[in-house]
XYZ file of C-alpha atoms in Angstrom:
563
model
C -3.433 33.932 17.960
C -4.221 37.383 19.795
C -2.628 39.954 16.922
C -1.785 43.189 19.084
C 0.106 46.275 17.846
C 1.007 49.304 19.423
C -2.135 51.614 17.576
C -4.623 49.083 16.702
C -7.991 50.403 16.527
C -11.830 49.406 15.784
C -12.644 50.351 12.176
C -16.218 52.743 12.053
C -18.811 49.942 10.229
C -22.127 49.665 9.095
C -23.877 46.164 9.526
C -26.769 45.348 7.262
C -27.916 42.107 7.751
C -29.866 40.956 4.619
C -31.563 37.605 6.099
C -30.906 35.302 9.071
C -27.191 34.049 7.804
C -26.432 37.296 5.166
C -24.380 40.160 6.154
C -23.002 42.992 4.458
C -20.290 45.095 6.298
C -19.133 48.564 4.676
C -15.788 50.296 6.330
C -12.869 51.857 5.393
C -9.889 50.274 6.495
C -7.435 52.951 8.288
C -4.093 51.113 8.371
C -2.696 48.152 6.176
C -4.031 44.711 8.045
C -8.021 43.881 9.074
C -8.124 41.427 11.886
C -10.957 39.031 11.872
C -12.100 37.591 15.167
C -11.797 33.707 14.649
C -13.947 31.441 16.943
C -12.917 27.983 15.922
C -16.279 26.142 17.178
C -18.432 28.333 14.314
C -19.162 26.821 11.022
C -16.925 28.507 8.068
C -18.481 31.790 6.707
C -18.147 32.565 2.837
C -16.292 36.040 2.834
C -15.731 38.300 -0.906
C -14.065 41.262 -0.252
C -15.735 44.237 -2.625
C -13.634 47.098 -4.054
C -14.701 49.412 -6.380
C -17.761 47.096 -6.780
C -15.351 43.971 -7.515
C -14.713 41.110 -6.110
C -10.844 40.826 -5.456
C -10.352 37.885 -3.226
C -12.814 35.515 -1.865
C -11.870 33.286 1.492
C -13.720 31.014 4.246
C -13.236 31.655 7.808
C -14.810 31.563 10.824
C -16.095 34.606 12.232
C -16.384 34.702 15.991
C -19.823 34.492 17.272
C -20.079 34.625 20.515
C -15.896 34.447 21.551
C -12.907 35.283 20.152
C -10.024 32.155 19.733
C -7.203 34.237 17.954
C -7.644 36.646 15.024
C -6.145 36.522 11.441
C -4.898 39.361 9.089
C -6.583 40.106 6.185
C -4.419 42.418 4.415
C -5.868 45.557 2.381
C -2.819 47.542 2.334
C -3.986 47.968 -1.881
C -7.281 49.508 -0.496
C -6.231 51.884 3.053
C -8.631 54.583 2.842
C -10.636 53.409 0.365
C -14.160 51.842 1.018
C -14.556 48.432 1.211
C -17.567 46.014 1.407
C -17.092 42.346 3.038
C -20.177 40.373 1.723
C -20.264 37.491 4.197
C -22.626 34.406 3.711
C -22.691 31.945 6.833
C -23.927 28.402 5.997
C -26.152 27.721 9.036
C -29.545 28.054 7.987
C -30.261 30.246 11.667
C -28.142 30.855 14.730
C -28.745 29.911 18.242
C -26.369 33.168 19.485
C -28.303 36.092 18.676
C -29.030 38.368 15.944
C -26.271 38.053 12.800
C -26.016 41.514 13.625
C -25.338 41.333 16.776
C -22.151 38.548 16.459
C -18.915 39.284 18.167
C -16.663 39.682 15.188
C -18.866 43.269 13.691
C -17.602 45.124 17.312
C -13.548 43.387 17.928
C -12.735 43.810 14.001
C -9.296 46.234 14.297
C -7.462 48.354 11.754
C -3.845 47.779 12.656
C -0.621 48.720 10.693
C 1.063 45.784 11.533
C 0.725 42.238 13.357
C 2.521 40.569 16.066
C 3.392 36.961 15.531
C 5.663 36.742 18.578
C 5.365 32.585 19.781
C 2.346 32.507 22.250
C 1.911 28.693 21.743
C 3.587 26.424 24.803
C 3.852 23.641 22.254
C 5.416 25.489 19.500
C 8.339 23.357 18.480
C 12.063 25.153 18.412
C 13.766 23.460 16.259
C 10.782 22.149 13.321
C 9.876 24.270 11.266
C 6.215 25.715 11.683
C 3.786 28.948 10.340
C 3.703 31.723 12.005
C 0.336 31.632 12.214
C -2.325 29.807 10.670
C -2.915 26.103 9.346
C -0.191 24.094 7.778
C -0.156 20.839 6.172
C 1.774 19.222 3.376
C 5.158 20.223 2.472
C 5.125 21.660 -1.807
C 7.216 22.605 -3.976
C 10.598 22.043 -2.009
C 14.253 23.357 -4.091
C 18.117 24.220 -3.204
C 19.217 26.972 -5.300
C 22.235 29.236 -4.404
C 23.035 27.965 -0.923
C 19.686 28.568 -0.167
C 16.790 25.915 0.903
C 12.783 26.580 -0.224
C 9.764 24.972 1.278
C 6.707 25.650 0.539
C 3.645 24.407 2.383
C -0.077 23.981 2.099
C -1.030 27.079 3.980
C -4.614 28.501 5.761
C -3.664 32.020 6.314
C -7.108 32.745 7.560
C -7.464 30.373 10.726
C -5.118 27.132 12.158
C -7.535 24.559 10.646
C -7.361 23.061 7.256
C -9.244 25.822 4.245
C -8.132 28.635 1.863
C -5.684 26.511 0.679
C -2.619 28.578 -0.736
C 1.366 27.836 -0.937
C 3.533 29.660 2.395
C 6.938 29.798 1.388
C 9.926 29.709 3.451
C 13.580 29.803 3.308
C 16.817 28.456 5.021
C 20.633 28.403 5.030
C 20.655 25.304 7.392
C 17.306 23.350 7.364
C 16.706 24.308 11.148
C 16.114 28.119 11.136
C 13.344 29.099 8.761
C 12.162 32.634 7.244
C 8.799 33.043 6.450
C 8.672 34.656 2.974
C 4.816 35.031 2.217
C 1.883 33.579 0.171
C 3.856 33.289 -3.299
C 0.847 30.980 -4.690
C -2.720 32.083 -4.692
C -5.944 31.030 -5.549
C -7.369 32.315 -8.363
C -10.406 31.359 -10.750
C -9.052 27.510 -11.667
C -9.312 27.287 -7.855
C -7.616 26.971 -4.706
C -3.823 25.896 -4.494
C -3.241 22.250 -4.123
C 0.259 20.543 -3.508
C 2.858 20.211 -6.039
C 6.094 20.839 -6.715
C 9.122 22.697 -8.110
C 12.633 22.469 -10.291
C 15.022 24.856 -11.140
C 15.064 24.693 -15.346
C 18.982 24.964 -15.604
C 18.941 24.921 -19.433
C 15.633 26.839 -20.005
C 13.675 24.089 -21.485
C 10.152 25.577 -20.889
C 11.864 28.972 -22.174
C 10.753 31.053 -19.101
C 14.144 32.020 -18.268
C 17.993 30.002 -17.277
C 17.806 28.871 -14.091
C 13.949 29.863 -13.612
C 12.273 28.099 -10.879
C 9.550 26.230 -11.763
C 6.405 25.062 -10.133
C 3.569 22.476 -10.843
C 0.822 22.321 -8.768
C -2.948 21.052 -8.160
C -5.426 23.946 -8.950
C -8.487 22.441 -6.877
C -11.873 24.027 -8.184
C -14.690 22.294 -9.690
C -12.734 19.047 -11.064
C -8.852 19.120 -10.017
C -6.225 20.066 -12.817
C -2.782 20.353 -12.982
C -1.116 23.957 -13.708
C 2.163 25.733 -13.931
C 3.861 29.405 -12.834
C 6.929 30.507 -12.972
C 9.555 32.681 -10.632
C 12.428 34.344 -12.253
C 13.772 35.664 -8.737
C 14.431 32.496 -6.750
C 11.011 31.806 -5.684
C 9.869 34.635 -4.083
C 6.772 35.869 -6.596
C 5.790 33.479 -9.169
C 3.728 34.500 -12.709
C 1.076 31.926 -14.028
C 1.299 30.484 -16.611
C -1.285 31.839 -19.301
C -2.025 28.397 -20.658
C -3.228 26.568 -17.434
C -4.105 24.036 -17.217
C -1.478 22.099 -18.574
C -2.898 18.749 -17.672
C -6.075 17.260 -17.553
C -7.883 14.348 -16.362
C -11.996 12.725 -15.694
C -10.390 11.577 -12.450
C -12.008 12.703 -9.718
C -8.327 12.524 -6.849
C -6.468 13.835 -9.893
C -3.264 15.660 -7.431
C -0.271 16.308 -6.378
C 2.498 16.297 -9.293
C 5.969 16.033 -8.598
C 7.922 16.789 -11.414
C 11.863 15.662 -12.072
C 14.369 16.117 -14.379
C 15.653 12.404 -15.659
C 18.989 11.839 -17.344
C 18.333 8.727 -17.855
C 15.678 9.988 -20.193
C 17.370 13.173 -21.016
C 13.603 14.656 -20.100
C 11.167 15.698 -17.397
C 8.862 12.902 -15.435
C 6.030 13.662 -13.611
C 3.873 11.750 -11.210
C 0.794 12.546 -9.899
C -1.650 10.510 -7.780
C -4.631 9.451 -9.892
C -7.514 7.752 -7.617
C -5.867 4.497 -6.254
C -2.781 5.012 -8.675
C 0.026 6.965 -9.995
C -0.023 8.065 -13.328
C 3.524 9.102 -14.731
C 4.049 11.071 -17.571
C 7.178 12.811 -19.995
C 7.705 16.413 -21.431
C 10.696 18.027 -23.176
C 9.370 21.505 -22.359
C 7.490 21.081 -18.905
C 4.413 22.208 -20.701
C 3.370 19.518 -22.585
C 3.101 16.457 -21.164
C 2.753 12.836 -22.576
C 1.027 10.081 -20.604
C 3.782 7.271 -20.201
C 1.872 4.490 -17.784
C 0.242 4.074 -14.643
C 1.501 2.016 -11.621
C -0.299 0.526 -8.280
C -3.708 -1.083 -8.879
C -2.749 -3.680 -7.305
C 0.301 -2.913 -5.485
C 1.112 -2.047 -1.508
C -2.059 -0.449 0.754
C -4.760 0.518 -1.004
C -7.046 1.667 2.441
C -7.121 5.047 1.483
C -6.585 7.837 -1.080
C -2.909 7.887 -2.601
C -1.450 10.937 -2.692
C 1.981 13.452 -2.678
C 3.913 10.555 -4.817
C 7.925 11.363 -5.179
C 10.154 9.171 -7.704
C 14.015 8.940 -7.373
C 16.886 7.086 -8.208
C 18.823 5.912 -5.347
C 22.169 4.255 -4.119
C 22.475 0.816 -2.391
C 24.200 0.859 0.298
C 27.381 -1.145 0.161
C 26.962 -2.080 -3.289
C 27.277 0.327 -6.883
C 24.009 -0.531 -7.919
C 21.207 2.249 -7.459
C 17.704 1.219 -7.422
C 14.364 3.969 -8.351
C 11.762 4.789 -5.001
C 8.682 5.629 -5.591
C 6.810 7.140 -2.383
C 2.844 6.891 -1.920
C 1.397 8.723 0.597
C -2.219 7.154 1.548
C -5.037 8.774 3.822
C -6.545 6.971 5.653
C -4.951 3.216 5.745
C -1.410 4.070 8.080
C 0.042 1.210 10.099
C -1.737 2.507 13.205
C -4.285 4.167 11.642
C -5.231 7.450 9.719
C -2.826 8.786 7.282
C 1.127 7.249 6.815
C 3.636 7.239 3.633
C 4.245 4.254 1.842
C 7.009 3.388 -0.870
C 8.009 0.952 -3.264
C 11.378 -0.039 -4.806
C 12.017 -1.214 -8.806
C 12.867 -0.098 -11.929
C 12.286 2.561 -13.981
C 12.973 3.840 -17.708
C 11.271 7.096 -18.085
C 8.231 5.308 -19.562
C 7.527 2.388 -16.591
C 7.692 1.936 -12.802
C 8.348 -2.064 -12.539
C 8.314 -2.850 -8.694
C 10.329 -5.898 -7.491
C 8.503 -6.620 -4.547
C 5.059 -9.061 -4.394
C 1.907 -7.058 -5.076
C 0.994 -7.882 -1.318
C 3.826 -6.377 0.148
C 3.496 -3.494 2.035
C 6.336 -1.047 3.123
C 6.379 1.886 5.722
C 8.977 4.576 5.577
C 7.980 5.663 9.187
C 6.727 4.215 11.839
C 4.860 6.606 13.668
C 1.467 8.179 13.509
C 2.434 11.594 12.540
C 4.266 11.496 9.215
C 2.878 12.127 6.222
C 2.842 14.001 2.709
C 6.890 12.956 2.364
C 8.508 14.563 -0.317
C 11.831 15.838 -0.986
C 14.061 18.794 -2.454
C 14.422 19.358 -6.342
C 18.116 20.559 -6.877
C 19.834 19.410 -3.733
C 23.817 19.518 -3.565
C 26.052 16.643 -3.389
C 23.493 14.284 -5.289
C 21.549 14.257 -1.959
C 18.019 13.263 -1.547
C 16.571 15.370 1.582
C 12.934 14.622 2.746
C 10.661 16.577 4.931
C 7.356 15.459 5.921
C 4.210 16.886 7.910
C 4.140 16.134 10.977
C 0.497 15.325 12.250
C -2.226 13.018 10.742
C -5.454 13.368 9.399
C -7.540 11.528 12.109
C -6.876 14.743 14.520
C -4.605 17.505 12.767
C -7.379 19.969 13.146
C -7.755 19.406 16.874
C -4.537 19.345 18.096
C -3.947 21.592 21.507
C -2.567 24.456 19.840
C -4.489 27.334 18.431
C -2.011 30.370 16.940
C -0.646 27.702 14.503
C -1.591 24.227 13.876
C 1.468 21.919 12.222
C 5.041 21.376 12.154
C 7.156 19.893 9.451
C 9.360 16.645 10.756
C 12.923 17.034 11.279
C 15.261 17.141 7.396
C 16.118 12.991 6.532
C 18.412 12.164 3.870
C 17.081 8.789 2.157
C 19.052 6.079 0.542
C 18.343 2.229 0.051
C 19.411 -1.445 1.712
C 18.656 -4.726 1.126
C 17.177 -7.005 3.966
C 17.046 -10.419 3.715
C 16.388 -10.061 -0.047
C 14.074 -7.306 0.178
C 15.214 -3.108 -0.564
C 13.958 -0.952 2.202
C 14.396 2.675 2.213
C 17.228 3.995 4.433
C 16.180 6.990 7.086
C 18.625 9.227 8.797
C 18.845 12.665 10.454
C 19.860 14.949 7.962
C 23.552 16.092 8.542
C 22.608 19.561 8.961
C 21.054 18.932 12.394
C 24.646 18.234 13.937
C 25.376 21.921 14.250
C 22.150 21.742 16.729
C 24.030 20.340 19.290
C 25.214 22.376 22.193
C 26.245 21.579 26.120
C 25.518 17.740 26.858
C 23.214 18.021 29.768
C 22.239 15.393 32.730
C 18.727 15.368 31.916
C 15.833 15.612 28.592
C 15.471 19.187 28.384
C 12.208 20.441 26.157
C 14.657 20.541 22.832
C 17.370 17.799 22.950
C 18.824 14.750 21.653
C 19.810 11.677 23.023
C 22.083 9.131 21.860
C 21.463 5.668 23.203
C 24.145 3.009 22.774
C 22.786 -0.493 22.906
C 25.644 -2.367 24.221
C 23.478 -6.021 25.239
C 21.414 -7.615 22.375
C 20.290 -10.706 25.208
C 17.135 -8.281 26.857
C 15.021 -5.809 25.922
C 15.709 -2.662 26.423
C 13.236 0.157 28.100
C 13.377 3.594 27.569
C 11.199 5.855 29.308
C 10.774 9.863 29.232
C 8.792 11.200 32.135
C 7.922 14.163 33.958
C 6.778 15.168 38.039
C 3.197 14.585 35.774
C 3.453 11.051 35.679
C 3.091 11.404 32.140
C 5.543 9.609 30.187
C 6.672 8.079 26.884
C 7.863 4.474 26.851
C 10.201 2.720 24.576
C 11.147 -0.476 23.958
C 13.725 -2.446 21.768
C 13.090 -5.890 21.497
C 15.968 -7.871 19.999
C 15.048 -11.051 19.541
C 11.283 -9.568 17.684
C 13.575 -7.210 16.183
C 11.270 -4.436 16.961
C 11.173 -1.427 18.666
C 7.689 0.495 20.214
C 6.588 3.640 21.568
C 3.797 3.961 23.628
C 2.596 7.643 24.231
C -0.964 6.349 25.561
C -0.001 8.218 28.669
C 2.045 11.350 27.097
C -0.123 13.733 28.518
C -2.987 15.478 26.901
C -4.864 12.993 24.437
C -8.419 13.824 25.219
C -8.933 15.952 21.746
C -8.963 13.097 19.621
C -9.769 8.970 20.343
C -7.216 8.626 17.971
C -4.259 9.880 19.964
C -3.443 7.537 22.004
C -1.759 4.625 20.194
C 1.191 2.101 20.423
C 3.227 2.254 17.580
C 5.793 -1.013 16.224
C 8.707 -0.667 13.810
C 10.493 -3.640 12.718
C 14.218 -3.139 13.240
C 15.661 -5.391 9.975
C 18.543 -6.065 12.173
C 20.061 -5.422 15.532
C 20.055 -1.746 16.677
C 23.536 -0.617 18.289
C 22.633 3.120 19.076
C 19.061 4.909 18.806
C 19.328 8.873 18.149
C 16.117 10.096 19.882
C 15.035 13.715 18.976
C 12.565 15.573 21.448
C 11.057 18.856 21.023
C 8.274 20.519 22.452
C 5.451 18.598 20.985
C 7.133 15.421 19.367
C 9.685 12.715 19.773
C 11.711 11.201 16.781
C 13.405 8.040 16.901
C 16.054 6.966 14.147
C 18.233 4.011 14.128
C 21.614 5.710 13.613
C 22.016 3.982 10.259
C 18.767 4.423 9.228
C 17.085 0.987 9.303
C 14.126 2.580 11.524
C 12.329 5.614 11.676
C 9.212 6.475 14.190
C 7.511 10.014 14.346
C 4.716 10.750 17.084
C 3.229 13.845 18.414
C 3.139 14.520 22.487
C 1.673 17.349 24.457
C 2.691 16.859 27.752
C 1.774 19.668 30.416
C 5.492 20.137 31.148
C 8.810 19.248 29.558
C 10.407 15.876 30.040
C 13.002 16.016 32.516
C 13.649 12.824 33.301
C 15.203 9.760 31.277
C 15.370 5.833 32.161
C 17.212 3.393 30.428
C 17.681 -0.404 30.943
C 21.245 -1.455 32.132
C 23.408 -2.092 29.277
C 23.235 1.198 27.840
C 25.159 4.301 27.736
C 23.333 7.465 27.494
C 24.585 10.826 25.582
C 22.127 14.121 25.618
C 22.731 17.304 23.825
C 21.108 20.545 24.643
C 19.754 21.691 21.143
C 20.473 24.962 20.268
């Protein structure tokens, strides 16, 4: 992203380059935001920032060279008009551009009071929620508290690829329009800020306050550990806790807790991804935590690294019973490759996850390539379970064709349970919310829209196919006697950044499909079975809207302009 303002300014510097790859810059920043000169091809520089001869944050980035991609705010509003020394190590042993003195980012650093982040990204989704600038990936520490929904994120405030890992907040009425509230969570000396997660303490058990919001998350230094803070004004700033780390482990992928209150139990649960299992554990006070038992050894997909797990108890539909969920979200080892979220379906007493399926049995909540890190909302009204997940994968997040932001979140899905043919599958629909989207119906796919597809022949398959005056196009395809339905983006439009783009990807149906609800936005396409029996999430980046739809015979067609 290009950060302009109306006065911006080069800040007076002095350069002294130590060695080949050690620089120290001196200035005095004028106005409240420095603006480093990103150049995403460069190796990631170690950067301290030096005040009053200490060291008050410390970040990795990737000074520009030779060009300029975008630029990132550093903010020293704390230090304007005070001096201030960036001590800046690059890792490459020598560089093939010049003197280290002589790189790009020394002569376009700017002193600027404030920064533009005005959409300059043609694939900047309008209706997902994204960063304003910067990298995003998994969605943390996600409550409903006083009509009011939280998300935080995994968050590179320093450049759109994945580093500096920190917690971006945001905040909605409505689960479409999004406010971006700052960088609540940072790193500090037990490391950077891993995913977790967050409850609102309604009876003050942990004694930071009533209603305190509460947040658990994966401080990532030398080994990982588990630690706590605390916000006593809705999320907005949060205080550490003093006795961090509050859980401890010799496992090396030791991540990711989500914590939950259980009535069951009449305590808090939490689960946390420990190597190629869950561990799950109790506390009366969410500070000290008892080990309870460990589940997944040899359970579901084990082609990757589990991570972000989630545990709730959910209805059945069409039945009284309720059944406990446990999502496992696994890097690599996806259904098409690269990272995916799993799940699993039992029992569970506060002490032991029993899963009712075979060991071998593998489930997929989505379909798609690009969903991932699925968790949902602590607190939510009306006993709801709301999910969000990131929308991208692993095998080419980093490279995807945007560059003032990388990542978007997936559209809101409420989750419930039903049984197939003797199996419990998790239930995946389009959370209510996104109904008030809806504006003119329209003639035509328009960049933001959704399209309602009634299925009225189950003899043929039926073909769906979004294209533009490209020739780039997205094909569907319900098979009903397979029960399965496909997309095939292999010629979607631009997939040369990663081999790993282009891909066919199969759901199974469990059941005939009578209407499809298709979501398109700028840079993805969502499928849902209206009553939530299939769910497929995949990326696009074609050079211009979709504006044109075909559909088999036998089917009636509905599109709403999204608003």
């Amino acid at each position: 992203m290009m950060i302009t303002q109306a006065f911006s300014q080069s800040v007076p510097m002095k350069i002294s380059a130590l060695s080949d790859n050690h620089v120290l810059v001196s200035l005095t920043p004028e106005q409240r935001y420095l603006l480093l000169p990103i150049e995403e091809d460069e190796a990631q520089a170690a950067l301290k920032v030096i005040v009053d001869n200490e060291v008050v944050e410390t970040l990795n980035v990737k000074l520009a060279a030779d060009h300029i991609d975008y630029s990132v705010p550093l903010d020293l509003g704390r230090y304007t008009n005070k001096p201030v020394l960036l001590d800046v190590t690059f890792h490459n042993e020598r560089r093939s551009t010049g003197d280290v003195k002589d790189f790009t980012a020394w002569k376009a650093m700017q002193s600027v009071a404030h920064f533009d982040t005005k959409n300059r990204e043609k694939y900047r989704p309008l209706y997902h929620h994204t960063p304003l600038w910067g990298w995003m990936n998994d969605p943390n520490g996600m409550f409903y508290k006083d009509g009011v929904w939280h998300l935080y994120f995994q968050y590179n405030p320093y450049g759109s690829q994945w580093e500096n890992m920190t917690w971006g907040h945001s905040t909605s009425k409505d689960l479409v329009h999004w406010t971006f509230e700052g960088c609540p969570i940072r790193p500090d000396g037990l490391g950077t800020i891993f995913s977790g997660s967050a409850v609102v303490d309604k009876a003050n058990t942990a004694g930071m306050g009533k209603d305190a919001v509460v947040a658990f998350y994966t401080s990532a230094g030398t080994s990982q550990v588990q630690s706590l803070a605390y916000s006593l004004d809705n999320g907005k700033r949060f205080t550490k806790y003093a006795g961090n780390p509050i859980l401890t482990d010799r496992i090396t992928d030791f991540r990711d807790p989500k914590v939950f209150w259980n009535a069951d139990l009449n305590a808090w649960n939490l689960i946390l991804a420990a190597g190629q299992q869950m561990n799950i554990y109790s506390s009366k006070d969410l500070k000290n935590w008892t080990f309870e038992s460990a589940f997944g050894r040899e359970y579901g997909n084990h082609d990757g690294v589990w991570e972000c797990p989630d545990l709730m108890k959910l209805p059945i539909e069409g039945t009284k019973e309720a059944k406990w969920l446990l999502l496992c979200n696994i890097n690599p080892g996806g259904p098409f490759g690269g990272s995916a979220t799993q799940y699993f379906v039992g029992s569970f007493d506060g002490h032991k996850f029993v899963c009712e399926s075979q060991p071998n049995v593998t489930k997929w909540m989505d379909y798609g390539k690009d969903h991932y890190a699925t968790v949902t909302f602590d607190n939510a009204p009306d006993n709801r379970r709301v999910a969000l997940a990131w929308m991208s994968n692993w095998q080419y997040g980093n490279q995807v064709p945007t560059q003032q932001f990388r990542s978007a979140n997936s559209v809101p899905r409420d989750l419930g349970l039903f049984v197939d043919q003797g199996e419990t599958y998790v239930s995946v629909t389009p959370s209510r919310e996104l109904l008030a989207l809806r504006g003119d119906k329209v003639s035509h796919p328009t960049a933001a829209c959704e399209i309602l597809i009634d299925l009225r022949s189950q003899a043929q398959p039926t073909t769906i196919t979004l294209s533009n005056a490209h020739h780039e196009q997205v094909v569907m395809t319900y098979q009903p006697k397979d029960h399965t339905f496909s997309m095939d983006r292999t010629a979607s439009g631009i997939t040369d950044f990663s081999n790993h783009f282009k891909a066919i990807t199969i759901a199974p149906t469990h059941g005939k499909l009578t209407q499809l609800r298709l979501f398109i936005d700028k840079c993805s396409v969502e499928a849902f079975d209206a009553s939530g029996r299939m769910a497929m999430t995949n990326l696009v980046f074609p050079k211009v809207p979709y504006d044109k739809l075909t559909v088999s015979k036998g089917a009636r067609v509905t599109i709403y302009d999204l608003k």
